[in-house]
Amino acid sequence: EDSEMSETEEAFDEEEVVFESQRTTIRVAQCARRGIGYQLWPAARYLCEEIGAHWPSGARRVIELGAGVGLCGLFVKKALNVETCVLTDLAPVLETTRRSIAMNGDCCSAVALPWGRGEEGAAIRACGGRVDVVVAADVVYFPELHEP
């Protein structure tokens, strides 16, 4: 059992992402060999820069859809100091999301959210029953996940 744990631990890499404009550093866990939800994508970095420059005043409760490694949600929480930020993704990906959250002081929560199944309630409840902003980067990667 211990060898399985060390194998899992070794599978993840850590990366620090620095946002000079917000004086914020976010650490994320990733494991590219596991698939697309387990790695940091350029779109997430760009979205964080845009979010930092154009955040709506009064936005305090945030949900990130398809969080993967969690960069955008963690950025919103740490750089913009929102009240609540809930990171969502498919259940298998949340291991990576939760690792990233732990690396940043457990500042966010993570909830499984498969799209199109009417299961949004848990994520909304985790956000205090109200959502001000939904954040999403690269979430329609696979055509079968959305209809034309």
Short mmCIF file of N, CA, C and O in Angstrom, two decimals:
data_model
loop_
_atom_site.label_atom_id
_atom_site.label_comp_id
_atom_site.label_asym_id
_atom_site.label_seq_id
_atom_site.Cartn_x
_atom_site.Cartn_y
_atom_site.Cartn_z
N GLU A 1 0.83 -1.20 0.00
CA GLU A 1 0.00 0.00 0.00
C GLU A 1 0.86 1.25 0.00
O GLU A 1 0.57 2.20 -0.69
N ASP A 2 1.96 1.25 0.79
CA ASP A 2 2.85 2.41 0.82
C ASP A 2 3.48 2.67 -0.53
O ASP A 2 3.64 3.81 -0.93
N SER A 3 3.82 1.60 -1.27
CA SER A 3 4.42 1.80 -2.59
C SER A 3 3.43 2.45 -3.55
O SER A 3 3.80 3.24 -4.39
N GLU A 4 2.13 2.12 -3.39
CA GLU A 4 1.12 2.76 -4.23
C GLU A 4 1.03 4.24 -3.91
O GLU A 4 0.92 5.06 -4.79
N MET A 5 1.09 4.60 -2.64
CA MET A 5 1.03 6.00 -2.25
C MET A 5 2.22 6.76 -2.82
O MET A 5 2.06 7.83 -3.38
N SER A 6 3.42 6.22 -2.70
CA SER A 6 4.58 6.94 -3.19
C SER A 6 4.54 7.06 -4.71
O SER A 6 4.97 8.05 -5.27
N GLU A 7 4.00 6.04 -5.37
CA GLU A 7 3.85 6.11 -6.82
C GLU A 7 2.91 7.25 -7.21
O GLU A 7 3.17 8.01 -8.11
N THR A 8 1.79 7.38 -6.48
CA THR A 8 0.85 8.47 -6.73
C THR A 8 1.49 9.81 -6.44
O THR A 8 1.38 10.74 -7.22
N GLU A 9 2.20 9.90 -5.32
CA GLU A 9 2.85 11.15 -4.96
C GLU A 9 3.86 11.56 -6.03
O GLU A 9 3.96 12.71 -6.38
N GLU A 10 4.63 10.61 -6.53
CA GLU A 10 5.65 10.92 -7.53
C GLU A 10 5.05 11.33 -8.86
O GLU A 10 5.70 12.00 -9.64
N ALA A 11 3.79 10.95 -9.11
CA ALA A 11 3.16 11.25 -10.38
C ALA A 11 2.83 12.73 -10.55
O ALA A 11 2.64 13.20 -11.64
N PHE A 12 2.78 13.48 -9.44
CA PHE A 12 2.40 14.88 -9.49
C PHE A 12 3.61 15.80 -9.43
O PHE A 12 4.54 15.57 -8.67
N ASP A 13 3.57 16.84 -10.25
CA ASP A 13 4.58 17.89 -10.22
C ASP A 13 3.93 19.14 -9.65
O ASP A 13 2.72 19.33 -9.77
N GLU A 14 4.76 20.00 -9.08
CA GLU A 14 4.27 21.28 -8.58
C GLU A 14 4.79 22.38 -9.48
O GLU A 14 5.90 22.30 -9.99
N GLU A 15 3.97 23.39 -9.68
CA GLU A 15 4.39 24.54 -10.45
C GLU A 15 3.92 25.81 -9.75
O GLU A 15 2.80 25.86 -9.24
N GLU A 16 4.79 26.80 -9.71
CA GLU A 16 4.41 28.10 -9.17
C GLU A 16 4.10 29.03 -10.33
O GLU A 16 4.87 29.11 -11.29
N VAL A 17 2.99 29.73 -10.24
CA VAL A 17 2.60 30.71 -11.25
C VAL A 17 2.57 32.07 -10.56
O VAL A 17 1.83 32.25 -9.59
N VAL A 18 3.37 33.00 -11.05
CA VAL A 18 3.48 34.31 -10.44
C VAL A 18 2.74 35.33 -11.29
O VAL A 18 2.93 35.39 -12.51
N PHE A 19 1.88 36.11 -10.64
CA PHE A 19 1.16 37.19 -11.30
C PHE A 19 1.68 38.50 -10.71
O PHE A 19 1.24 38.92 -9.64
N GLU A 20 2.62 39.11 -11.40
CA GLU A 20 3.26 40.34 -10.92
C GLU A 20 2.24 41.45 -10.70
O GLU A 20 2.32 42.18 -9.71
N SER A 21 1.28 41.58 -11.60
CA SER A 21 0.31 42.67 -11.52
C SER A 21 -0.52 42.61 -10.24
O SER A 21 -0.97 43.63 -9.73
N GLN A 22 -0.73 41.43 -9.72
CA GLN A 22 -1.53 41.26 -8.50
C GLN A 22 -0.66 40.89 -7.30
O GLN A 22 -1.20 40.64 -6.22
N ARG A 23 0.65 40.81 -7.51
CA ARG A 23 1.58 40.41 -6.44
C ARG A 23 1.11 39.10 -5.78
O ARG A 23 1.02 39.00 -4.56
N THR A 24 0.79 38.14 -6.62
CA THR A 24 0.23 36.87 -6.15
C THR A 24 0.97 35.71 -6.78
O THR A 24 1.25 35.72 -7.98
N THR A 25 1.26 34.71 -5.98
CA THR A 25 1.85 33.46 -6.46
C THR A 25 0.89 32.33 -6.11
O THR A 25 0.44 32.22 -4.98
N ILE A 26 0.59 31.52 -7.10
CA ILE A 26 -0.29 30.36 -6.92
C ILE A 26 0.53 29.11 -7.21
O ILE A 26 1.25 29.05 -8.20
N ARG A 27 0.42 28.13 -6.35
CA ARG A 27 1.08 26.84 -6.57
C ARG A 27 0.02 25.83 -7.00
O ARG A 27 -1.05 25.77 -6.40
N VAL A 28 0.32 25.07 -8.05
CA VAL A 28 -0.62 24.05 -8.51
C VAL A 28 0.08 22.71 -8.65
O VAL A 28 1.27 22.62 -8.91
N ALA A 29 -0.71 21.66 -8.46
CA ALA A 29 -0.26 20.29 -8.67
C ALA A 29 -0.74 19.87 -10.05
O ALA A 29 -1.83 20.24 -10.47
N GLN A 30 0.09 19.13 -10.75
CA GLN A 30 -0.35 18.64 -12.05
C GLN A 30 0.30 17.31 -12.38
O GLN A 30 1.35 16.97 -11.83
N CYS A 31 -0.36 16.57 -13.25
CA CYS A 31 0.12 15.27 -13.70
C CYS A 31 -0.34 15.09 -15.14
O CYS A 31 -1.37 14.47 -15.41
N ALA A 32 0.41 15.66 -16.07
CA ALA A 32 0.02 15.69 -17.48
C ALA A 32 -0.25 14.31 -18.05
O ALA A 32 -1.12 14.15 -18.90
N ARG A 33 0.45 13.30 -17.56
CA ARG A 33 0.26 11.97 -18.14
C ARG A 33 -1.12 11.39 -17.85
O ARG A 33 -1.55 10.45 -18.50
N ARG A 34 -1.85 11.97 -16.90
CA ARG A 34 -3.20 11.49 -16.57
C ARG A 34 -4.26 12.05 -17.52
O ARG A 34 -5.35 11.52 -17.59
N GLY A 35 -3.98 13.14 -18.21
CA GLY A 35 -4.96 13.68 -19.15
C GLY A 35 -5.14 15.18 -19.03
O GLY A 35 -4.45 15.84 -18.26
N ILE A 36 -6.10 15.70 -19.78
CA ILE A 36 -6.24 17.15 -19.90
C ILE A 36 -6.64 17.85 -18.62
O ILE A 36 -6.26 18.98 -18.38
N GLY A 37 -7.44 17.25 -17.77
CA GLY A 37 -7.89 17.90 -16.55
C GLY A 37 -6.83 17.97 -15.47
O GLY A 37 -7.04 18.59 -14.43
N TYR A 38 -5.70 17.35 -15.72
CA TYR A 38 -4.67 17.22 -14.70
C TYR A 38 -3.46 18.10 -14.97
O TYR A 38 -2.41 17.90 -14.38
N GLN A 39 -3.60 19.05 -15.88
CA GLN A 39 -2.45 19.89 -16.22
C GLN A 39 -2.86 21.34 -16.40
O GLN A 39 -4.01 21.65 -16.64
N LEU A 40 -1.89 22.21 -16.24
CA LEU A 40 -2.11 23.64 -16.36
C LEU A 40 -2.07 24.03 -17.84
O LEU A 40 -1.13 23.69 -18.55
N TRP A 41 -3.10 24.76 -18.28
CA TRP A 41 -3.21 25.17 -19.67
C TRP A 41 -2.99 26.67 -19.80
O TRP A 41 -3.35 27.44 -18.89
N PRO A 42 -2.42 27.13 -20.91
CA PRO A 42 -2.16 28.57 -21.10
C PRO A 42 -3.41 29.43 -20.94
O PRO A 42 -3.33 30.54 -20.42
N ALA A 43 -4.57 28.95 -21.36
CA ALA A 43 -5.79 29.76 -21.26
C ALA A 43 -6.08 30.16 -19.81
O ALA A 43 -6.59 31.25 -19.56
N ALA A 44 -5.76 29.31 -18.86
CA ALA A 44 -6.01 29.63 -17.45
C ALA A 44 -5.14 30.80 -17.01
O ALA A 44 -5.59 31.69 -16.29
N ARG A 45 -3.89 30.81 -17.44
CA ARG A 45 -2.99 31.93 -17.10
C ARG A 45 -3.53 33.24 -17.67
O ARG A 45 -3.57 34.26 -16.99
N TYR A 46 -3.94 33.21 -18.93
CA TYR A 46 -4.45 34.41 -19.58
C TYR A 46 -5.75 34.88 -18.92
O TYR A 46 -5.95 36.08 -18.74
N LEU A 47 -6.61 33.94 -18.58
CA LEU A 47 -7.86 34.31 -17.93
C LEU A 47 -7.59 34.99 -16.58
O LEU A 47 -8.24 35.97 -16.24
N CYS A 48 -6.63 34.50 -15.84
CA CYS A 48 -6.29 35.13 -14.56
C CYS A 48 -5.86 36.58 -14.75
O CYS A 48 -6.27 37.46 -13.99
N GLU A 49 -5.06 36.84 -15.77
CA GLU A 49 -4.63 38.22 -16.04
C GLU A 49 -5.84 39.11 -16.36
O GLU A 49 -5.93 40.23 -15.88
N GLU A 50 -6.76 38.59 -17.17
CA GLU A 50 -7.96 39.35 -17.51
C GLU A 50 -8.86 39.57 -16.29
O GLU A 50 -9.41 40.65 -16.09
N ILE A 51 -9.02 38.52 -15.51
CA ILE A 51 -9.83 38.63 -14.29
C ILE A 51 -9.24 39.70 -13.38
O ILE A 51 -9.97 40.54 -12.84
N GLY A 52 -7.93 39.69 -13.20
CA GLY A 52 -7.28 40.67 -12.35
C GLY A 52 -7.48 42.10 -12.82
O GLY A 52 -7.60 43.02 -12.02
N ALA A 53 -7.55 42.28 -14.12
CA ALA A 53 -7.71 43.62 -14.69
C ALA A 53 -9.17 44.09 -14.75
O ALA A 53 -9.42 45.29 -14.80
N HIS A 54 -10.11 43.15 -14.76
CA HIS A 54 -11.52 43.52 -15.01
C HIS A 54 -12.50 42.92 -14.02
O HIS A 54 -13.65 42.66 -14.38
N TRP A 55 -12.10 42.69 -12.79
CA TRP A 55 -12.99 42.04 -11.82
C TRP A 55 -14.15 42.97 -11.46
O TRP A 55 -13.94 44.13 -11.13
N PRO A 56 -15.39 42.46 -11.49
CA PRO A 56 -16.55 43.30 -11.15
C PRO A 56 -16.59 43.62 -9.65
O PRO A 56 -16.42 42.73 -8.83
N SER A 57 -16.81 44.87 -9.33
CA SER A 57 -16.88 45.24 -7.91
C SER A 57 -18.10 44.57 -7.27
O SER A 57 -19.13 44.39 -7.91
N GLY A 58 -17.95 44.17 -6.06
CA GLY A 58 -19.04 43.52 -5.34
C GLY A 58 -19.16 42.03 -5.57
O GLY A 58 -19.97 41.37 -4.91
N ALA A 59 -18.38 41.46 -6.46
CA ALA A 59 -18.43 40.01 -6.70
C ALA A 59 -17.69 39.31 -5.56
O ALA A 59 -16.48 39.46 -5.43
N ARG A 60 -18.41 38.56 -4.74
CA ARG A 60 -17.83 37.94 -3.55
C ARG A 60 -17.93 36.42 -3.53
O ARG A 60 -17.24 35.78 -2.77
N ARG A 61 -18.82 35.84 -4.33
CA ARG A 61 -19.01 34.38 -4.32
C ARG A 61 -18.82 33.85 -5.73
O ARG A 61 -19.53 34.25 -6.65
N VAL A 62 -17.86 32.94 -5.85
CA VAL A 62 -17.41 32.53 -7.17
C VAL A 62 -17.38 31.01 -7.28
O VAL A 62 -17.00 30.32 -6.33
N ILE A 63 -17.77 30.51 -8.44
CA ILE A 63 -17.62 29.10 -8.77
C ILE A 63 -16.76 29.01 -10.02
O ILE A 63 -16.97 29.76 -10.98
N GLU A 64 -15.78 28.12 -9.98
CA GLU A 64 -15.01 27.82 -11.18
C GLU A 64 -15.48 26.49 -11.74
O GLU A 64 -15.49 25.48 -11.04
N LEU A 65 -15.87 26.49 -13.01
CA LEU A 65 -16.27 25.27 -13.70
C LEU A 65 -15.06 24.64 -14.37
O LEU A 65 -14.22 25.34 -14.93
N GLY A 66 -14.99 23.32 -14.34
CA GLY A 66 -13.89 22.62 -14.99
C GLY A 66 -12.54 23.09 -14.47
O GLY A 66 -11.63 23.36 -15.25
N ALA A 67 -12.41 23.18 -13.16
CA ALA A 67 -11.23 23.79 -12.54
C ALA A 67 -9.92 23.07 -12.83
O ALA A 67 -8.88 23.71 -12.89
N GLY A 68 -9.96 21.78 -13.00
CA GLY A 68 -8.70 21.05 -13.23
C GLY A 68 -7.74 21.29 -12.08
O GLY A 68 -8.04 21.00 -10.93
N VAL A 69 -6.57 21.87 -12.38
CA VAL A 69 -5.57 22.14 -11.34
C VAL A 69 -5.97 23.31 -10.45
O VAL A 69 -5.34 23.54 -9.42
N GLY A 70 -6.98 24.07 -10.84
CA GLY A 70 -7.55 25.10 -9.98
C GLY A 70 -6.94 26.48 -10.04
O GLY A 70 -7.21 27.32 -9.18
N LEU A 71 -6.14 26.77 -11.03
CA LEU A 71 -5.44 28.05 -11.07
C LEU A 71 -6.37 29.26 -10.99
O LEU A 71 -6.16 30.16 -10.17
N CYS A 72 -7.41 29.29 -11.80
CA CYS A 72 -8.27 30.49 -11.85
C CYS A 72 -9.00 30.72 -10.54
O CYS A 72 -9.04 31.84 -10.03
N GLY A 73 -9.59 29.69 -9.99
CA GLY A 73 -10.29 29.84 -8.72
C GLY A 73 -9.36 30.24 -7.59
O GLY A 73 -9.68 31.10 -6.77
N LEU A 74 -8.19 29.64 -7.55
CA LEU A 74 -7.20 29.99 -6.52
C LEU A 74 -6.73 31.43 -6.69
O LEU A 74 -6.56 32.15 -5.72
N PHE A 75 -6.56 31.85 -7.92
CA PHE A 75 -6.18 33.24 -8.19
C PHE A 75 -7.26 34.21 -7.68
O PHE A 75 -6.95 35.19 -7.01
N VAL A 76 -8.50 33.91 -7.99
CA VAL A 76 -9.61 34.78 -7.57
C VAL A 76 -9.63 34.89 -6.04
O VAL A 76 -9.77 35.98 -5.49
N LYS A 77 -9.47 33.77 -5.37
CA LYS A 77 -9.51 33.77 -3.91
C LYS A 77 -8.32 34.52 -3.31
O LYS A 77 -8.47 35.36 -2.42
N LYS A 78 -7.12 34.21 -3.80
CA LYS A 78 -5.92 34.79 -3.19
C LYS A 78 -5.63 36.22 -3.63
O LYS A 78 -5.28 37.06 -2.82
N ALA A 79 -5.80 36.51 -4.90
CA ALA A 79 -5.45 37.84 -5.41
C ALA A 79 -6.56 38.85 -5.18
O ALA A 79 -6.29 40.02 -4.92
N LEU A 80 -7.82 38.40 -5.29
CA LEU A 80 -8.94 39.32 -5.21
C LEU A 80 -9.71 39.20 -3.90
O LEU A 80 -10.65 39.94 -3.67
N ASN A 81 -9.30 38.23 -3.08
CA ASN A 81 -9.84 38.07 -1.73
C ASN A 81 -11.36 37.99 -1.69
O ASN A 81 -12.01 38.65 -0.89
N VAL A 82 -11.93 37.18 -2.58
CA VAL A 82 -13.38 36.99 -2.55
C VAL A 82 -13.76 36.21 -1.30
O VAL A 82 -12.94 35.54 -0.68
N GLU A 83 -15.01 36.30 -0.93
CA GLU A 83 -15.50 35.63 0.28
C GLU A 83 -15.45 34.11 0.15
O GLU A 83 -14.97 33.41 1.03
N THR A 84 -16.00 33.60 -0.96
CA THR A 84 -16.10 32.16 -1.17
C THR A 84 -15.74 31.83 -2.61
O THR A 84 -16.19 32.50 -3.53
N CYS A 85 -14.94 30.78 -2.77
CA CYS A 85 -14.63 30.30 -4.12
C CYS A 85 -14.70 28.77 -4.10
O CYS A 85 -13.98 28.12 -3.34
N VAL A 86 -15.57 28.23 -4.93
CA VAL A 86 -15.77 26.79 -5.02
C VAL A 86 -15.26 26.33 -6.38
O VAL A 86 -15.70 26.83 -7.42
N LEU A 87 -14.32 25.40 -6.38
CA LEU A 87 -13.75 24.85 -7.60
C LEU A 87 -14.46 23.55 -7.93
O LEU A 87 -14.61 22.70 -7.05
N THR A 88 -14.92 23.41 -9.17
CA THR A 88 -15.66 22.21 -9.56
C THR A 88 -14.99 21.53 -10.75
O THR A 88 -14.34 22.16 -11.57
N ASP A 89 -15.17 20.23 -10.80
CA ASP A 89 -14.72 19.42 -11.93
C ASP A 89 -15.32 18.03 -11.76
O ASP A 89 -16.04 17.78 -10.79
N LEU A 90 -15.00 17.15 -12.67
CA LEU A 90 -15.43 15.76 -12.54
C LEU A 90 -14.73 15.13 -11.34
O LEU A 90 -13.59 15.49 -11.01
N ALA A 91 -15.39 14.20 -10.68
CA ALA A 91 -14.87 13.60 -9.45
C ALA A 91 -13.43 13.09 -9.56
O ALA A 91 -12.62 13.36 -8.66
N PRO A 92 -13.05 12.38 -10.63
CA PRO A 92 -11.67 11.88 -10.69
C PRO A 92 -10.61 12.99 -10.72
O PRO A 92 -9.50 12.81 -10.23
N VAL A 93 -10.96 14.13 -11.28
CA VAL A 93 -10.00 15.25 -11.41
C VAL A 93 -9.82 15.97 -10.07
O VAL A 93 -8.79 16.60 -9.83
N LEU A 94 -10.80 15.87 -9.18
CA LEU A 94 -10.75 16.63 -7.93
C LEU A 94 -9.57 16.28 -7.04
O LEU A 94 -9.18 17.08 -6.19
N GLU A 95 -8.97 15.12 -7.21
CA GLU A 95 -7.75 14.80 -6.46
C GLU A 95 -6.70 15.86 -6.76
O GLU A 95 -6.04 16.39 -5.85
N THR A 96 -6.54 16.19 -8.02
CA THR A 96 -5.57 17.21 -8.42
C THR A 96 -5.98 18.58 -7.91
O THR A 96 -5.17 19.33 -7.37
N THR A 97 -7.25 18.91 -8.06
CA THR A 97 -7.77 20.19 -7.60
C THR A 97 -7.51 20.36 -6.10
O THR A 97 -7.02 21.40 -5.65
N ARG A 98 -7.81 19.33 -5.34
CA ARG A 98 -7.63 19.40 -3.88
C ARG A 98 -6.17 19.49 -3.49
O ARG A 98 -5.83 20.15 -2.49
N ARG A 99 -5.30 18.87 -4.24
CA ARG A 99 -3.86 19.01 -3.97
C ARG A 99 -3.44 20.47 -4.14
O ARG A 99 -2.71 21.02 -3.32
N SER A 100 -3.92 21.10 -5.20
CA SER A 100 -3.59 22.51 -5.43
C SER A 100 -4.17 23.40 -4.33
O SER A 100 -3.51 24.32 -3.86
N ILE A 101 -5.39 23.11 -3.92
CA ILE A 101 -6.00 23.89 -2.84
C ILE A 101 -5.15 23.77 -1.57
O ILE A 101 -4.87 24.77 -0.91
N ALA A 102 -4.73 22.57 -1.24
CA ALA A 102 -3.91 22.35 -0.04
C ALA A 102 -2.58 23.10 -0.13
O ALA A 102 -2.09 23.63 0.86
N MET A 103 -2.01 23.16 -1.33
CA MET A 103 -0.73 23.85 -1.53
C MET A 103 -0.87 25.36 -1.36
O MET A 103 0.12 26.06 -1.25
N ASN A 104 -2.10 25.86 -1.33
CA ASN A 104 -2.37 27.29 -1.20
C ASN A 104 -3.13 27.62 0.08
O ASN A 104 -3.88 28.59 0.15
N GLY A 105 -2.96 26.79 1.09
CA GLY A 105 -3.53 27.08 2.40
C GLY A 105 -4.99 26.75 2.56
O GLY A 105 -5.66 27.36 3.40
N ASP A 106 -5.50 25.80 1.79
CA ASP A 106 -6.90 25.37 1.91
C ASP A 106 -7.88 26.54 1.86
O ASP A 106 -8.83 26.62 2.63
N CYS A 107 -7.64 27.46 0.93
CA CYS A 107 -8.44 28.69 0.85
C CYS A 107 -9.74 28.52 0.08
O CYS A 107 -10.61 29.38 0.15
N CYS A 108 -9.89 27.44 -0.66
CA CYS A 108 -11.09 27.19 -1.46
C CYS A 108 -11.64 25.81 -1.13
O CYS A 108 -10.97 25.01 -0.47
N SER A 109 -12.83 25.53 -1.62
CA SER A 109 -13.37 24.18 -1.50
C SER A 109 -13.52 23.58 -2.90
O SER A 109 -13.49 24.31 -3.89
N ALA A 110 -13.69 22.27 -2.96
CA ALA A 110 -13.83 21.57 -4.25
C ALA A 110 -15.06 20.67 -4.19
O ALA A 110 -15.28 19.98 -3.20
N VAL A 111 -15.84 20.69 -5.27
CA VAL A 111 -17.08 19.92 -5.35
C VAL A 111 -17.15 19.27 -6.73
O VAL A 111 -16.88 19.94 -7.74
N ALA A 112 -17.54 17.99 -6.76
CA ALA A 112 -17.73 17.32 -8.05
C ALA A 112 -18.95 17.91 -8.75
O ALA A 112 -19.99 18.12 -8.13
N LEU A 113 -18.80 18.19 -10.04
CA LEU A 113 -19.91 18.75 -10.81
C LEU A 113 -19.86 18.23 -12.25
O LEU A 113 -19.25 18.83 -13.12
N PRO A 114 -20.53 17.09 -12.51
CA PRO A 114 -20.68 16.64 -13.89
C PRO A 114 -21.77 17.46 -14.56
O PRO A 114 -22.86 17.63 -14.00
N TRP A 115 -21.49 18.00 -15.72
CA TRP A 115 -22.43 18.89 -16.39
C TRP A 115 -23.60 18.13 -16.98
O TRP A 115 -23.48 16.98 -17.37
N GLY A 116 -24.73 18.82 -17.06
CA GLY A 116 -25.90 18.29 -17.75
C GLY A 116 -26.67 17.25 -16.98
O GLY A 116 -27.53 16.56 -17.53
N ARG A 117 -26.39 17.09 -15.70
CA ARG A 117 -27.09 16.08 -14.91
C ARG A 117 -27.96 16.69 -13.81
O ARG A 117 -28.44 15.99 -12.95
N GLY A 118 -28.07 18.01 -13.80
CA GLY A 118 -28.88 18.67 -12.80
C GLY A 118 -28.30 18.61 -11.39
O GLY A 118 -29.03 18.68 -10.42
N GLU A 119 -26.98 18.50 -11.29
CA GLU A 119 -26.33 18.37 -9.98
C GLU A 119 -25.65 19.65 -9.52
O GLU A 119 -24.76 19.63 -8.68
N GLU A 120 -26.10 20.78 -10.05
CA GLU A 120 -25.47 22.06 -9.72
C GLU A 120 -25.72 22.50 -8.28
O GLU A 120 -25.00 23.31 -7.73
N GLY A 121 -26.77 21.97 -7.66
CA GLY A 121 -27.17 22.39 -6.32
C GLY A 121 -26.07 22.30 -5.28
O GLY A 121 -25.90 23.20 -4.46
N ALA A 122 -25.30 21.23 -5.29
CA ALA A 122 -24.23 21.06 -4.29
C ALA A 122 -23.19 22.15 -4.40
O ALA A 122 -22.72 22.69 -3.40
N ALA A 123 -22.82 22.50 -5.62
CA ALA A 123 -21.82 23.55 -5.82
C ALA A 123 -22.37 24.91 -5.40
O ALA A 123 -21.66 25.70 -4.76
N ILE A 124 -23.62 25.17 -5.69
CA ILE A 124 -24.24 26.44 -5.31
C ILE A 124 -24.38 26.52 -3.79
O ILE A 124 -24.09 27.55 -3.18
N ARG A 125 -24.77 25.42 -3.16
CA ARG A 125 -24.86 25.40 -1.69
C ARG A 125 -23.48 25.62 -1.07
O ARG A 125 -23.35 26.35 -0.08
N ALA A 126 -22.44 25.02 -1.65
CA ALA A 126 -21.08 25.21 -1.13
C ALA A 126 -20.63 26.66 -1.25
O ALA A 126 -19.74 27.11 -0.54
N CYS A 127 -21.28 27.39 -2.14
CA CYS A 127 -20.96 28.80 -2.35
C CYS A 127 -21.90 29.70 -1.53
O CYS A 127 -21.97 30.90 -1.76
N GLY A 128 -22.62 29.12 -0.60
CA GLY A 128 -23.49 29.91 0.26
C GLY A 128 -24.87 30.18 -0.32
O GLY A 128 -25.57 31.07 0.15
N GLY A 129 -25.24 29.45 -1.36
CA GLY A 129 -26.57 29.60 -1.94
C GLY A 129 -26.69 30.67 -3.01
O GLY A 129 -27.74 30.83 -3.62
N ARG A 130 -25.63 31.42 -3.22
CA ARG A 130 -25.66 32.48 -4.25
C ARG A 130 -24.31 32.53 -4.95
O ARG A 130 -23.27 32.39 -4.31
N VAL A 131 -24.33 32.74 -6.25
CA VAL A 131 -23.10 32.85 -7.04
C VAL A 131 -23.10 34.20 -7.74
O VAL A 131 -24.06 34.55 -8.43
N ASP A 132 -22.02 34.95 -7.58
CA ASP A 132 -21.91 36.25 -8.26
C ASP A 132 -21.22 36.12 -9.61
O ASP A 132 -21.57 36.81 -10.56
N VAL A 133 -20.20 35.26 -9.68
CA VAL A 133 -19.42 35.11 -10.91
C VAL A 133 -19.10 33.64 -11.13
O VAL A 133 -18.76 32.92 -10.19
N VAL A 134 -19.22 33.21 -12.38
CA VAL A 134 -18.79 31.87 -12.80
C VAL A 134 -17.55 32.05 -13.65
O VAL A 134 -17.54 32.82 -14.61
N VAL A 135 -16.49 31.36 -13.29
CA VAL A 135 -15.21 31.43 -13.99
C VAL A 135 -15.00 30.10 -14.71
O VAL A 135 -15.24 29.04 -14.12
N ALA A 136 -14.53 30.15 -15.95
CA ALA A 136 -14.28 28.92 -16.71
C ALA A 136 -13.25 29.18 -17.80
O ALA A 136 -13.39 30.14 -18.55
N ALA A 137 -12.23 28.35 -17.87
CA ALA A 137 -11.20 28.46 -18.92
C ALA A 137 -11.07 27.11 -19.62
O ALA A 137 -10.91 26.09 -18.96
N ASP A 138 -11.14 27.12 -20.94
CA ASP A 138 -10.94 25.89 -21.72
C ASP A 138 -11.89 24.76 -21.34
O ASP A 138 -11.49 23.60 -21.29
N VAL A 139 -13.14 25.07 -21.08
CA VAL A 139 -14.05 24.03 -20.59
C VAL A 139 -14.79 23.27 -21.69
O VAL A 139 -15.45 22.29 -21.40
N VAL A 140 -14.71 23.71 -22.92
CA VAL A 140 -15.37 22.99 -24.00
C VAL A 140 -14.34 22.36 -24.93
O VAL A 140 -14.45 22.40 -26.14
N TYR A 141 -13.36 21.75 -24.32
CA TYR A 141 -12.27 21.12 -25.06
C TYR A 141 -12.76 19.97 -25.93
O TYR A 141 -12.39 19.85 -27.07
N PHE A 142 -13.60 19.11 -25.37
CA PHE A 142 -14.14 17.97 -26.12
C PHE A 142 -15.50 18.32 -26.70
O PHE A 142 -16.42 18.67 -25.96
N PRO A 143 -15.69 18.19 -28.02
CA PRO A 143 -16.99 18.52 -28.64
C PRO A 143 -18.16 17.73 -28.04
O PRO A 143 -19.27 18.24 -27.95
N GLU A 144 -17.93 16.51 -27.58
CA GLU A 144 -19.03 15.72 -27.03
C GLU A 144 -19.54 16.26 -25.69
O GLU A 144 -20.58 15.83 -25.20
N LEU A 145 -18.84 17.22 -25.10
CA LEU A 145 -19.28 17.81 -23.85
C LEU A 145 -20.26 18.97 -24.04
O LEU A 145 -20.76 19.53 -23.08
N HIS A 146 -20.49 19.33 -25.27
CA HIS A 146 -21.44 20.41 -25.53
C HIS A 146 -22.15 20.15 -26.85
O HIS A 146 -21.64 19.45 -27.72
N GLU A 147 -23.33 20.70 -26.95
CA GLU A 147 -24.09 20.55 -28.19
C GLU A 147 -23.91 21.80 -29.04
O GLU A 147 -23.79 22.89 -28.50
N PRO A 148 -23.91 21.64 -30.37
CA PRO A 148 -23.73 22.82 -31.24
C PRO A 148 -24.87 23.82 -31.11
O PRO A 148 -25.92 23.55 -30.69
#
